[in-house]
Coordinates of C-alpha atoms in Angstrom, one line a residue:
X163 CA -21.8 -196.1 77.6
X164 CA -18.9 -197.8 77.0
X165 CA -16.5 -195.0 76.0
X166 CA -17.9 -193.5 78.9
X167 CA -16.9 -196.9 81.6
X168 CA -13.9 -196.7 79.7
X169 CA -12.7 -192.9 80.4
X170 CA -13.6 -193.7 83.8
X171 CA -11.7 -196.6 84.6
X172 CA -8.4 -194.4 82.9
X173 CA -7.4 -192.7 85.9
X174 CA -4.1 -192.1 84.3
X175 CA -2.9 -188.7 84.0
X176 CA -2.3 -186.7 80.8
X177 CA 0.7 -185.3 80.2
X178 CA 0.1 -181.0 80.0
X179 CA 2.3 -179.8 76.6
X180 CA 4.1 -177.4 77.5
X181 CA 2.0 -174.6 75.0
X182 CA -0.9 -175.4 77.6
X183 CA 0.9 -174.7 80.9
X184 CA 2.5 -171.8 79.1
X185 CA -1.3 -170.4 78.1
X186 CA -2.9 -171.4 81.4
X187 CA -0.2 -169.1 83.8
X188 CA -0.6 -166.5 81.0
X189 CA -4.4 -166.4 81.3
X190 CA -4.0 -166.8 85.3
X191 CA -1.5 -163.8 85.0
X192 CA -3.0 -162.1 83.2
X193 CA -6.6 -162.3 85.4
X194 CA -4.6 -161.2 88.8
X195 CA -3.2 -158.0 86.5
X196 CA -6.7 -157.1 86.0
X197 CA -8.2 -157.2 88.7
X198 CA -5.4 -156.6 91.7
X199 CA -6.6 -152.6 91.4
X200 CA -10.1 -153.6 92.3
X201 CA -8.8 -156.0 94.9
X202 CA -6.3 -153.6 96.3
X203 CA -9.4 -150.3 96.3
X204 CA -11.8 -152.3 97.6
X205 CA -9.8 -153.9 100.3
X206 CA -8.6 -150.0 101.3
X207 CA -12.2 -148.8 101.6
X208 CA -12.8 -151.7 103.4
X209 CA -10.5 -151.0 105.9
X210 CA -11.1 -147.2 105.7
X211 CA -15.0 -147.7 106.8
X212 CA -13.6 -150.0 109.8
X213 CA -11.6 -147.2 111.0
X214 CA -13.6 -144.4 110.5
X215 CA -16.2 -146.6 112.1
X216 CA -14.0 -147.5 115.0
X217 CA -12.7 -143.7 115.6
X218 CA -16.2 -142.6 115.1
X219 CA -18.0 -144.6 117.8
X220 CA -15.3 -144.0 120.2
X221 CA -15.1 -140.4 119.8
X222 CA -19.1 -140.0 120.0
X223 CA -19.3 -142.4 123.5
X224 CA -16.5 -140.2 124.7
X225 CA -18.2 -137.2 124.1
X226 CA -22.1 -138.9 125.9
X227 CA -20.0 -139.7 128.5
X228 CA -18.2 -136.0 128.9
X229 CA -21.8 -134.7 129.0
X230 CA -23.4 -136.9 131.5
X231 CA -20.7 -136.2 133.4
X232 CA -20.9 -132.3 133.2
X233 CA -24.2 -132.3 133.9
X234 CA -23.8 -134.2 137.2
X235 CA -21.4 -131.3 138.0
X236 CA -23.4 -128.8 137.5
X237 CA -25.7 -129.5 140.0
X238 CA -23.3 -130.5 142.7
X239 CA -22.5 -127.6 144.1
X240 CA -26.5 -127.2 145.1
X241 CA -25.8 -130.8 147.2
X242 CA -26.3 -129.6 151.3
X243 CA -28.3 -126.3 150.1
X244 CA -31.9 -125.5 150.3
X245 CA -32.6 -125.1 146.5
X246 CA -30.5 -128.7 146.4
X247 CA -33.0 -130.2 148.9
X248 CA -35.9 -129.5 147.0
X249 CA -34.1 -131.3 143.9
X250 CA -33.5 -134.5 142.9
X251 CA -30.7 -136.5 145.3
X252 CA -27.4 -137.2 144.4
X253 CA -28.2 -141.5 144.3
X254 CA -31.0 -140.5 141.7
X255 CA -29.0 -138.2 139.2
X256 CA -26.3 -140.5 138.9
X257 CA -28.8 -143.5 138.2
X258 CA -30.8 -141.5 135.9
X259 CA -27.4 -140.2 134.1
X260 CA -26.0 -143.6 133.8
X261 CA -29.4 -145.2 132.2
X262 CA -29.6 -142.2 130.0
X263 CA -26.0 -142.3 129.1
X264 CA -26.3 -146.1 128.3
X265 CA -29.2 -145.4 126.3
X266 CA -27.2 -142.8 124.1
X267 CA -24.0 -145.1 123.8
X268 CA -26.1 -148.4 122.6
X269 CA -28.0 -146.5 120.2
X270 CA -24.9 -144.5 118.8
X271 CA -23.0 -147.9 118.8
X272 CA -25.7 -149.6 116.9
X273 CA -26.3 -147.3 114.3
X274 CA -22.6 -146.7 113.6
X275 CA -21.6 -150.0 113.3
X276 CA -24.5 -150.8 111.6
X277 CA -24.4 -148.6 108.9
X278 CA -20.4 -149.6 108.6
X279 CA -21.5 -153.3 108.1
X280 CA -23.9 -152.5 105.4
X281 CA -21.0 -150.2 103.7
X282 CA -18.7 -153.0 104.0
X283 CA -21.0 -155.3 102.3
X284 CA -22.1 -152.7 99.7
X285 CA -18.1 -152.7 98.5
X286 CA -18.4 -156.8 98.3
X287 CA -21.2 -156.0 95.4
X288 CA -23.1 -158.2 97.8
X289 CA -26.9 -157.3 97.0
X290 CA -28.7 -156.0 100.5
X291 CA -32.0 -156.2 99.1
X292 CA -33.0 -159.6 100.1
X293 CA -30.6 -159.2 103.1
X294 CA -32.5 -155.9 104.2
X295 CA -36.0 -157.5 103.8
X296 CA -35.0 -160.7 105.6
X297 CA -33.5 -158.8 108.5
X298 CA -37.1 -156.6 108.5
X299 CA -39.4 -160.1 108.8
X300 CA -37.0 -161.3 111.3
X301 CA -37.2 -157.9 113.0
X302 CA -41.0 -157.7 112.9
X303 CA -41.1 -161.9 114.3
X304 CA -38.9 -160.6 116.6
X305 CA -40.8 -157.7 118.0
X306 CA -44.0 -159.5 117.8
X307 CA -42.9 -162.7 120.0
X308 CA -40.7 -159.8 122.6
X309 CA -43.5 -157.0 122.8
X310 CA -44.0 -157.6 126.3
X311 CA -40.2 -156.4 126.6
X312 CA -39.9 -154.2 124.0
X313 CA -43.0 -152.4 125.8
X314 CA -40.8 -152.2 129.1
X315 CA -37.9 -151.3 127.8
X316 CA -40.0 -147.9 125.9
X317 CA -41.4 -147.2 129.0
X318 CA -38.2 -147.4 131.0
X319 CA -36.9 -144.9 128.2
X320 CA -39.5 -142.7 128.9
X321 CA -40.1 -142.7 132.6
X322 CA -36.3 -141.7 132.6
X323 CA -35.8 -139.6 130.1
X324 CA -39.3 -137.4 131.5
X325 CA -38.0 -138.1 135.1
X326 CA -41.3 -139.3 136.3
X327 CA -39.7 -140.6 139.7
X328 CA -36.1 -141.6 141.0
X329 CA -34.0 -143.2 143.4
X330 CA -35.5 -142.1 146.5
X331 CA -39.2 -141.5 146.0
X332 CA -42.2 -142.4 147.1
X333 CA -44.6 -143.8 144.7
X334 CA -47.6 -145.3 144.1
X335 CA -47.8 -147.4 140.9
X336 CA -51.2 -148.8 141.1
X337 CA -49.7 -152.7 141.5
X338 CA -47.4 -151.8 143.9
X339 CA -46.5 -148.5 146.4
X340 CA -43.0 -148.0 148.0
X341 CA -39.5 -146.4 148.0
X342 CA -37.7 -146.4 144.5
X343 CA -34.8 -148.3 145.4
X344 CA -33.5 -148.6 141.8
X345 CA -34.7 -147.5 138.0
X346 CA -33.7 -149.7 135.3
X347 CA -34.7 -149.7 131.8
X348 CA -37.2 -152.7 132.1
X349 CA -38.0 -153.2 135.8
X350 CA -38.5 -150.7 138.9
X351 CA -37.5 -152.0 142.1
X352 CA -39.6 -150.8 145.4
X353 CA -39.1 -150.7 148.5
X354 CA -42.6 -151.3 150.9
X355 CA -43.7 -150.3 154.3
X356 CA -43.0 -154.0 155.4
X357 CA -39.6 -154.3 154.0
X358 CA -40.6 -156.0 151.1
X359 CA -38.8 -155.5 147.4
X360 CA -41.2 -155.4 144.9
X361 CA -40.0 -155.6 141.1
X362 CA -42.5 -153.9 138.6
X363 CA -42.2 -154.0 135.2
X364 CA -42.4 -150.5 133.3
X365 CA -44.6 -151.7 130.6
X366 CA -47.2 -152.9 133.5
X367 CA -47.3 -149.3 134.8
X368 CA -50.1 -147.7 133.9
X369 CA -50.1 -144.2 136.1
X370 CA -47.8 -142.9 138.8
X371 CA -47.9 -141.3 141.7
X372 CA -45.1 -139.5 142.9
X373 CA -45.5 -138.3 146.7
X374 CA -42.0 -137.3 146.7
X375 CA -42.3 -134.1 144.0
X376 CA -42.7 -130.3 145.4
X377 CA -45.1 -130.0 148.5
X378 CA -47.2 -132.5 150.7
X379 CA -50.1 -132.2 152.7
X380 CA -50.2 -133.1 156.8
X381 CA -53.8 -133.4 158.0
X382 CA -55.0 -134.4 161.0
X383 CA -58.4 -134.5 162.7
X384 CA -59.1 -133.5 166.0
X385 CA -62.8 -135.0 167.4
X386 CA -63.4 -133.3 170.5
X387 CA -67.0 -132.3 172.5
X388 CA -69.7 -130.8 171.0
X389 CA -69.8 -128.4 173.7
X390 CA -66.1 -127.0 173.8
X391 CA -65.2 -123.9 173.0
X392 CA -63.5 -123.9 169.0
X393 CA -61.9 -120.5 169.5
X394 CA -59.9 -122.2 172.2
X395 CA -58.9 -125.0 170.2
X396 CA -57.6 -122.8 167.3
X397 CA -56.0 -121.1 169.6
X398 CA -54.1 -124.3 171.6
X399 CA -53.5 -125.5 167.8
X400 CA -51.2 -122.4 167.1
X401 CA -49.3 -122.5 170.3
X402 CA -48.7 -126.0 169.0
X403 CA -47.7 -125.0 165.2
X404 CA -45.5 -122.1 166.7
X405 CA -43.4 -124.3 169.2
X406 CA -43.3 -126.8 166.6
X407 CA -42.0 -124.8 163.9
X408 CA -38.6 -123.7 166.1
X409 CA -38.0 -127.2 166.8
X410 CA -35.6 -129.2 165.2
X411 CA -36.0 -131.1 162.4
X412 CA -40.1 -130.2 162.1
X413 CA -38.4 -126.2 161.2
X414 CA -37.2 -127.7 157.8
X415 CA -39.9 -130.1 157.1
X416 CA -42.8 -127.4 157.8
X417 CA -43.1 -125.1 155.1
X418 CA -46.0 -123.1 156.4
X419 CA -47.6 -122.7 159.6
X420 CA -50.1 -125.2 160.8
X421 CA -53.7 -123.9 159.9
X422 CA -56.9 -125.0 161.3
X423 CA -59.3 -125.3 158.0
X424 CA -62.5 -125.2 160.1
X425 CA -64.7 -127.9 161.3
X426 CA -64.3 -130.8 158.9
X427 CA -67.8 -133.0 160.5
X428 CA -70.7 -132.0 163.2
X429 CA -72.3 -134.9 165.0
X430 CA -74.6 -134.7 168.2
X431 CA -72.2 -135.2 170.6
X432 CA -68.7 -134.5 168.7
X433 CA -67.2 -132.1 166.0
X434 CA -64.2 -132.6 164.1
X435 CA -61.7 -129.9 163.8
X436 CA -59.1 -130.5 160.4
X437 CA -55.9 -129.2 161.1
X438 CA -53.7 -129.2 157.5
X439 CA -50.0 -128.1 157.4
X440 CA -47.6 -128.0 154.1
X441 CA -44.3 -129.8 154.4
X442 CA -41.8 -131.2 152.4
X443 CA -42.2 -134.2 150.4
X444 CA -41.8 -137.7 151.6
X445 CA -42.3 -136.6 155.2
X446 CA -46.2 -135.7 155.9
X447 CA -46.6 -139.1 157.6
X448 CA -43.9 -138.6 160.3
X449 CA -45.1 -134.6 160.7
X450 CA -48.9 -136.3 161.3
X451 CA -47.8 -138.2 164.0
X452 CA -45.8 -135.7 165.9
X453 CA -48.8 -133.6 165.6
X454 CA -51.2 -135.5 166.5
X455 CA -49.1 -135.7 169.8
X456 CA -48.4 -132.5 170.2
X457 CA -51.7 -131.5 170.0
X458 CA -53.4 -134.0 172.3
X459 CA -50.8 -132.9 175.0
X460 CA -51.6 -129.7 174.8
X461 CA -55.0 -130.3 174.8
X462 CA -54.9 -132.7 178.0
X463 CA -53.6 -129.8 179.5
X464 CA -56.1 -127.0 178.8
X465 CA -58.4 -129.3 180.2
X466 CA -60.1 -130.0 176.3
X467 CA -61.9 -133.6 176.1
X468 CA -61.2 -135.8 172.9
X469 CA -63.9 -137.7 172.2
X470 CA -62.2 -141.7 171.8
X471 CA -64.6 -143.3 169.3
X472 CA -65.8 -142.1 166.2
X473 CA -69.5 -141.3 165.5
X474 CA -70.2 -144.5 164.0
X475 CA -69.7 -146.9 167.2
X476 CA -71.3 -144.6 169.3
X477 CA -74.6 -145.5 166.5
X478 CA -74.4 -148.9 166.8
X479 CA -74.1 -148.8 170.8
X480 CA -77.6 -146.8 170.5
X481 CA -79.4 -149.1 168.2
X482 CA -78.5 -151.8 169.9
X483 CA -79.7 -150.6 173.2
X484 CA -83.6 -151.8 172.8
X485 CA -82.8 -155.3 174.8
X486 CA -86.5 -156.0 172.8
X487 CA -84.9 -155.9 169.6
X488 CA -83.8 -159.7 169.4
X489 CA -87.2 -161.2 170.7
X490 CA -89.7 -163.2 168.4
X491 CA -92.8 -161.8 167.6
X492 CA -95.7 -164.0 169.8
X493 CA -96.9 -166.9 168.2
X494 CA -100.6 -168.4 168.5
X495 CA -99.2 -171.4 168.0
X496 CA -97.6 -171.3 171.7
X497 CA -100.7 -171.5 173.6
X498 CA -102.1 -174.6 174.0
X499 CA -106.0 -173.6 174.4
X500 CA -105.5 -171.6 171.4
X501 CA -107.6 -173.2 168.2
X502 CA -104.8 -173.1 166.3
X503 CA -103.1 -175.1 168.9
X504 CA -106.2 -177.7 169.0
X505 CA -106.2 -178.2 165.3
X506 CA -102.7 -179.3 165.5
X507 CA -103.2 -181.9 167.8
X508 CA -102.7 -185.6 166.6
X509 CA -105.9 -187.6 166.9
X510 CA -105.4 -190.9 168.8
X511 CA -105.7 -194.1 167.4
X512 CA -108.4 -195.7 169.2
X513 CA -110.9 -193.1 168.5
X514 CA -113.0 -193.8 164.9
X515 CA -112.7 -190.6 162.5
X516 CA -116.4 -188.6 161.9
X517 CA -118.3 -189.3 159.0

């Protein structure tokens, strides 16, 4: 203890002989000479991975680029044609080649770089095992807490890379139904009949329908009398389809003539005639509505009655007809000679109660 205070409280500085400095540069020397090639080789591969890395992952985001590109030339030419309307629009293949092309440059960025950074640390002699098993717990807590958004951004994957439905179309997701205004690789953005965005998230999708894809169907039903004559009607409803067809723009959006399927209901009074036609996609609504007009026109003019309410208000106005139907059943109670009436009847107070 004392030896010890006493070494402490010397804070002077021994003098170095001049045999130690000599041995300690020697040994220090001597050190740098032995290692400076391992230095020097390591510090090249180093740098050699970086570059290769660098060169690597430029040349391969070049190339995903070159080839979303090519393919977005390659169907250009079909843009204004008739094979190019029944394709996807030029708004949705870029949007789709851009998401895919992102898609392909993050994952060939991440995996290059990636496995550069684990070469890099391999040359350190830096052990990856408790590095790589750290990074997999981390990676697991991770996707556990973020599955929600790891689930959208799959399904975004998929719904592009299968082109399920695109800038443009008409769709019904089951939460929501509208215009696809914009794809992204978490959220779909939809227009609605009201004007309303709606932002659904690709994970929450659960089935599509797309009402933009091939061929839709135009029906419309035509109630008339009972009593008219059908081969008539078929015939005024292929006057119609005929005139129709040579109009413009109903020429492009009618694939097929308009057929009459039959009669579609028979009631006492009324039948119902369906009237189906195949158009393009995304406009059967607007080719139901002309129609509808075009038919009634023509049928006001061959003199052909359309019966105005459907079957089922026509049953209710007969049932309730019977102005009986919302009386009370009689009541004995109501006449007062009746017994029933008489046993009723409070007994005064002055009289005295039988024995």
């Amino acid at each position: 203890m004392f030896w010890s205070a006493a070494l402490a409280a010397d804070s002077t500085p021994r003098p170095v002989s001049l045999d130690e400095a000599q041995k300690t540069a020697n040994d220090a020397a001597g050190w740098v000479e032995t290692n400076w090639s391992i230095w020097l080789s390591n510090g090249l591969r180093m740098v050699l991975i970086v570059v290769i890395a660098v060169v690597m992952r430029s040349l391969v985001r070049k190339a995903i680029t070159k080839l979303i590109a090519r393919m977005n030339r390659t169907t250009d030419h079909l843009d204004g044609t008739a094979l190019g309307g029944l394709l996807v629009n030029a708004e949705r293949r870029r949007q789709r080649s851009e998401a895919i092309g992102s898609v392909l440059r993050s994952v060939a960025s991440f995996v290059i770089m990636g496995t550069a950074a684990l070469s890099v640390l391999s040359v350190l002699k830096i052990d990856l095992a408790p590095l790589l098993a750290s990074a997999g717990v981390a990676g697991v807590a991770i996707g556990f807490g973020a599955r929600n958004l790891v689930t959208d951004f799959l399904s975004g994957v998929f719904m592009i890379l299968e082109d399920q439905y695109g800038v443009g179309d008409e769709i019904d997701a089951g939460v929501a139904k509208g215009t696809v205004v914009e794809v992204g690789l978490r959220v779909t953005k939809l227009r609605g009949t009201n004007g309303e965005i709606w932002y659904v998230r690709n994970g929450e999708v659960k089935r599509i329908g797309n009402l933009s894809q091939g061929w839709a169907t135009a029906g419309v039903d035509v109630q008339i009398r009972s009593d008219e004559d059908l081969d008539r009607v078929r015939g005024v409803v292929a006057r119609v389809s005929e005139e129709m067809q040579k109009d413009e723009p109903w020429n492009e959006r009618l694939w097929e003539p308009v057929e009459v399927l039959g009669l579609d209901a028979v009631y006492l009074d009324s039948v119902v005639v369906r009237v189906s036609a195949k158009t393009m996609p995304g406009v059967a609504t607007s080719v139901e509505r002309e129609l509808r007009w075009r038919i009634k026109r023509a049928l006001d003019a061959e003199g052909i009655r359309i019966v105005g309410r459907p079957p089922e208000a026509d049953l209710e106005t007969t049932q309730s007809a019977d102005p009986t139907s919302g009386v009370a059943a009689p009541s004995a109670l109501a006449n007062p000679t009746s017994p029933q009436s008489q046993a009723t009847t409070p007994i005064p107070s002055g009289q005295p109660l039988g024995k």
